[in-house]
PDB file of C-alpha atoms in Angstrom:
ATOM      1  CA  CYS A  30      36.667  30.416  -4.206  1.00  0.00           C
ATOM      2  CA  LEU A  31      38.645  27.627  -2.574  1.00  0.00           C
ATOM      3  CA  GLN A  32      41.620  26.310  -4.431  1.00  0.00           C
ATOM      4  CA  LEU A  33      41.288  22.647  -5.307  1.00  0.00           C
ATOM      5  CA  THR A  34      44.146  21.523  -3.053  1.00  0.00           C
ATOM      6  CA  VAL A  35      42.701  23.409  -0.070  1.00  0.00           C
ATOM      7  CA  TRP A  36      39.237  21.929  -0.718  1.00  0.00           C
ATOM      8  CA  LEU A  37      40.682  18.423  -1.028  1.00  0.00           C
ATOM      9  CA  ASP A  38      42.689  18.832   2.183  1.00  0.00           C
ATOM     10  CA  ARG A  39      39.517  19.913   3.985  1.00  0.00           C
ATOM     11  CA  LEU A  40      37.569  17.011   2.527  1.00  0.00           C
ATOM     12  CA  LEU A  41      40.230  14.528   3.606  1.00  0.00           C
ATOM     13  CA  GLY A  42      40.225  16.079   7.072  1.00  0.00           C
ATOM     14  CA  ILE A  43      36.463  15.593   7.324  1.00  0.00           C
ATOM     15  CA  VAL A  44      36.313  12.033   6.043  1.00  0.00           C
ATOM     16  CA  LEU A  45      39.397  10.382   7.472  1.00  0.00           C
ATOM     17  CA  PRO A  46      39.124   7.698   8.705  1.00  0.00           C
ATOM     18  CA  PHE A  47      36.476   6.153   6.481  1.00  0.00           C
ATOM     19  CA  LYS A  48      34.974   2.718   5.885  1.00  0.00           C
ATOM     20  CA  ILE A  49      34.963   1.407   2.328  1.00  0.00           C
ATOM     21  CA  LEU A  50      31.769  -0.151   1.023  1.00  0.00           C
ATOM     22  CA  GLN A  51      32.678  -2.831  -1.497  1.00  0.00           C
ATOM     23  CA  GLU A  52      29.068  -3.645  -2.402  1.00  0.00           C
ATOM     24  CA  LEU A  53      25.913  -1.599  -2.747  1.00  0.00           C
ATOM     25  CA  TYR A  54      23.715  -2.122   0.309  1.00  0.00           C
ATOM     26  CA  CYS A  55      20.310  -0.533  -0.216  1.00  0.00           C
ATOM     27  CA  SER A  56      18.949  -1.777   3.124  1.00  0.00           C
ATOM     28  CA  PHE A  57      22.215  -1.676   5.061  1.00  0.00           C
ATOM     29  CA  THR A  58      22.151  -0.477   8.680  1.00  0.00           C
ATOM     30  CA  PHE A  59      24.783   2.229   8.692  1.00  0.00           C
ATOM     31  CA  LEU A  60      26.629   2.950  11.931  1.00  0.00           C
ATOM     32  CA  GLN A  61      26.070   6.445  13.303  1.00  0.00           C
ATOM     33  CA  GLY A  62      28.871   8.920  12.797  1.00  0.00           C
ATOM     34  CA  VAL A  63      30.838   6.694  10.396  1.00  0.00           C
ATOM     35  CA  VAL A  64      32.011   8.074   7.053  1.00  0.00           C
ATOM     36  CA  TYR A  65      31.469   5.597   4.218  1.00  0.00           C
ATOM     37  CA  LEU A  66      33.279   5.643   0.894  1.00  0.00           C
ATOM     38  CA  MET A  67      32.124   3.741  -2.165  1.00  0.00           C
ATOM     39  CA  TYR A  68      34.146   3.428  -5.357  1.00  0.00           C
ATOM     40  CA  ILE A  69      32.007   3.046  -8.466  1.00  0.00           C
ATOM     41  CA  GLN A  70      33.063   2.445 -12.032  1.00  0.00           C
ATOM     42  CA  MET A  71      33.195   5.701 -13.973  1.00  0.00           C
ATOM     43  CA  LYS A  72      35.472   5.475 -16.991  1.00  0.00           C
ATOM     44  CA  VAL A  73      34.836   8.928 -18.475  1.00  0.00           C
ATOM     45  CA  GLU A  74      33.212  12.192 -17.441  1.00  0.00           C
ATOM     46  CA  ASN A  75      29.698  11.306 -18.611  1.00  0.00           C
ATOM     47  CA  ASP A  76      29.688   7.636 -17.502  1.00  0.00           C
ATOM     48  CA  TYR A  77      26.811   7.753 -15.001  1.00  0.00           C
ATOM     49  CA  GLU A  78      25.505   4.217 -15.469  1.00  0.00           C
ATOM     50  CA  THR A  79      26.445   2.967 -12.006  1.00  0.00           C
ATOM     51  CA  TRP A  80      25.771   6.302 -10.265  1.00  0.00           C
ATOM     52  CA  ILE A  81      22.128   6.277 -11.441  1.00  0.00           C
ATOM     53  CA  GLN A  82      21.681   2.819  -9.879  1.00  0.00           C
ATOM     54  CA  VAL A  83      23.333   3.987  -6.631  1.00  0.00           C
ATOM     55  CA  ALA A  84      21.046   7.044  -6.554  1.00  0.00           C
ATOM     56  CA  LYS A  85      17.985   4.808  -6.996  1.00  0.00           C
ATOM     57  CA  CYS A  86      19.171   2.561  -4.194  1.00  0.00           C
ATOM     58  CA  PHE A  87      19.478   5.456  -1.731  1.00  0.00           C
ATOM     59  CA  LYS A  88      16.288   7.119  -3.047  1.00  0.00           C
ATOM     60  CA  LEU A  89      18.156  10.180  -4.307  1.00  0.00           C
ATOM     61  CA  TRP A  90      17.522  12.106  -7.507  1.00  0.00           C
ATOM     62  CA  ASP A  91      18.048   9.441 -10.175  1.00  0.00           C
ATOM     63  CA  LEU A  92      16.806  10.997 -13.400  1.00  0.00           C
ATOM     64  CA  ASP A  93      20.251  12.299 -14.267  1.00  0.00           C
ATOM     65  CA  ALA A  94      23.599  12.945 -12.599  1.00  0.00           C
ATOM     66  CA  ARG A  95      23.699  16.018 -10.345  1.00  0.00           C
ATOM     67  CA  GLY A  96      25.469  17.325  -7.307  1.00  0.00           C
ATOM     68  CA  PHE A  97      28.952  16.033  -7.987  1.00  0.00           C
ATOM     69  CA  HIS A  98      32.374  17.485  -8.619  1.00  0.00           C
ATOM     70  CA  LYS A  99      34.854  15.705 -10.868  1.00  0.00           C
ATOM     71  CA  GLY A 100      33.310  12.289 -10.261  1.00  0.00           C
ATOM     72  CA  LEU A 101      32.787  12.693  -6.497  1.00  0.00           C
ATOM     73  CA  TRP A 102      29.343  12.716  -4.900  1.00  0.00           C
ATOM     74  CA  ARG A 103      28.886  13.578  -1.223  1.00  0.00           C
ATOM     75  CA  PHE A 104      25.646  13.142   0.708  1.00  0.00           C
ATOM     76  CA  TRP A 105      24.234  12.193   4.094  1.00  0.00           C
ATOM     77  CA  LEU A 106      21.733   9.554   5.132  1.00  0.00           C
ATOM     78  CA  LYS A 107      19.634  10.368   8.189  1.00  0.00           C
ATOM     79  CA  GLN A 108      22.004  13.256   8.993  1.00  0.00           C
ATOM     80  CA  ASP A 109      24.525  10.988  10.723  1.00  0.00           C
ATOM     81  CA  ASN A 110      25.994   8.997   7.873  1.00  0.00           C
ATOM     82  CA  HIS A 111      28.382  10.845   5.616  1.00  0.00           C
ATOM     83  CA  ILE A 112      28.571   8.986   2.283  1.00  0.00           C
ATOM     84  CA  LEU A 113      31.126   9.608  -0.462  1.00  0.00           C
ATOM     85  CA  VAL A 114      30.778   7.976  -3.862  1.00  0.00           C
ATOM     86  CA  MET A 115      33.824   8.256  -6.079  1.00  0.00           C
ATOM     87  CA  GLY A 116      33.892   7.451  -9.788  1.00  0.00           C
ATOM     88  CA  VAL A 117      37.018   5.461 -10.606  1.00  0.00           C
ATOM     89  CA  PRO A 118      39.213   5.836 -12.616  1.00  0.00           C
ATOM     90  CA  PHE A 119      37.739   9.150 -13.868  1.00  0.00           C
ATOM     91  CA  SER A 120      37.823  11.155 -10.634  1.00  0.00           C
ATOM     92  CA  PRO A 121      41.156  12.879 -10.040  1.00  0.00           C
ATOM     93  CA  TYR A 122      40.393  12.555  -6.304  1.00  0.00           C
ATOM     94  CA  SER A 123      40.776   8.779  -6.501  1.00  0.00           C
ATOM     95  CA  LYS A 124      44.540   9.280  -6.658  1.00  0.00           C
ATOM     96  CA  GLN A 125      44.386  11.023  -3.261  1.00  0.00           C
ATOM     97  CA  PHE A 126      42.609   8.082  -1.618  1.00  0.00           C
ATOM     98  CA  PRO A 127      45.217   5.274  -1.624  1.00  0.00           C
ATOM     99  CA  PRO A 128      42.772   2.356  -1.200  1.00  0.00           C
ATOM    100  CA  ALA A 129      41.266   3.208  -4.600  1.00  0.00           C
ATOM    101  CA  ARG A 130      44.151   1.394  -6.238  1.00  0.00           C
ATOM    102  CA  HIS A 131      43.390  -1.800  -4.312  1.00  0.00           C
ATOM    103  CA  VAL A 132      39.584  -1.908  -4.394  1.00  0.00           C
ATOM    104  CA  LYS A 133      37.588  -3.032  -7.397  1.00  0.00           C
ATOM    105  CA  PRO A 134      35.003  -0.340  -8.185  1.00  0.00           C
ATOM    106  CA  ILE A 135      31.358  -1.335  -8.035  1.00  0.00           C
ATOM    107  CA  TYR A 136      29.688  -1.669 -11.416  1.00  0.00           C
ATOM    108  CA  ILE A 137      25.901  -1.876 -11.718  1.00  0.00           C
ATOM    109  CA  PRO A 138      24.618  -1.922 -15.290  1.00  0.00           C
ATOM    110  CA  LYS A 139      21.434  -0.159 -16.304  1.00  0.00           C
ATOM    111  CA  PRO A 140      18.563  -2.653 -16.130  1.00  0.00           C
ATOM    112  CA  THR A 141      17.419  -3.964 -19.481  1.00  0.00           C
ATOM    113  CA  GLU A 142      13.811  -4.845 -20.284  1.00  0.00           C
ATOM    114  CA  ALA A 143      14.684  -8.515 -19.640  1.00  0.00           C
ATOM    115  CA  THR A 144      16.096  -7.788 -16.147  1.00  0.00           C
ATOM    116  CA  LYS A 145      13.438  -5.303 -14.970  1.00  0.00           C
ATOM    117  CA  LYS A 146      10.965  -6.600 -12.404  1.00  0.00           C
ATOM    118  CA  PRO A 147       7.344  -6.711 -13.530  1.00  0.00           C
ATOM    119  CA  SER A 148       5.216  -3.903 -12.048  1.00  0.00           C
TER     120      SER A 148
END
């Protein structure tokens, strides 16, 4: 079992440098080989409101929150685009990524009946 500091050091080694996404781009053309980091609002451990919307956007499992560790999700799009989604301020990892203090996290509320598109 990796110690948390070793795992975090390895993660930082993999993802640095990274490009911060300050908006959710569902149809964005991602550059090959670039690591993208998105900060989303996550106030407490079970605050998955924005993550569920992000998962829907990228056509990931969106029925509940899975595949994360302490508010950090990591996935790939088309095998070339490494994507990190970090829940701020909940994730303890956000303190290791200095830009987190200077970037407003993305917040996407759950659609209400009034805002849902007709089928």
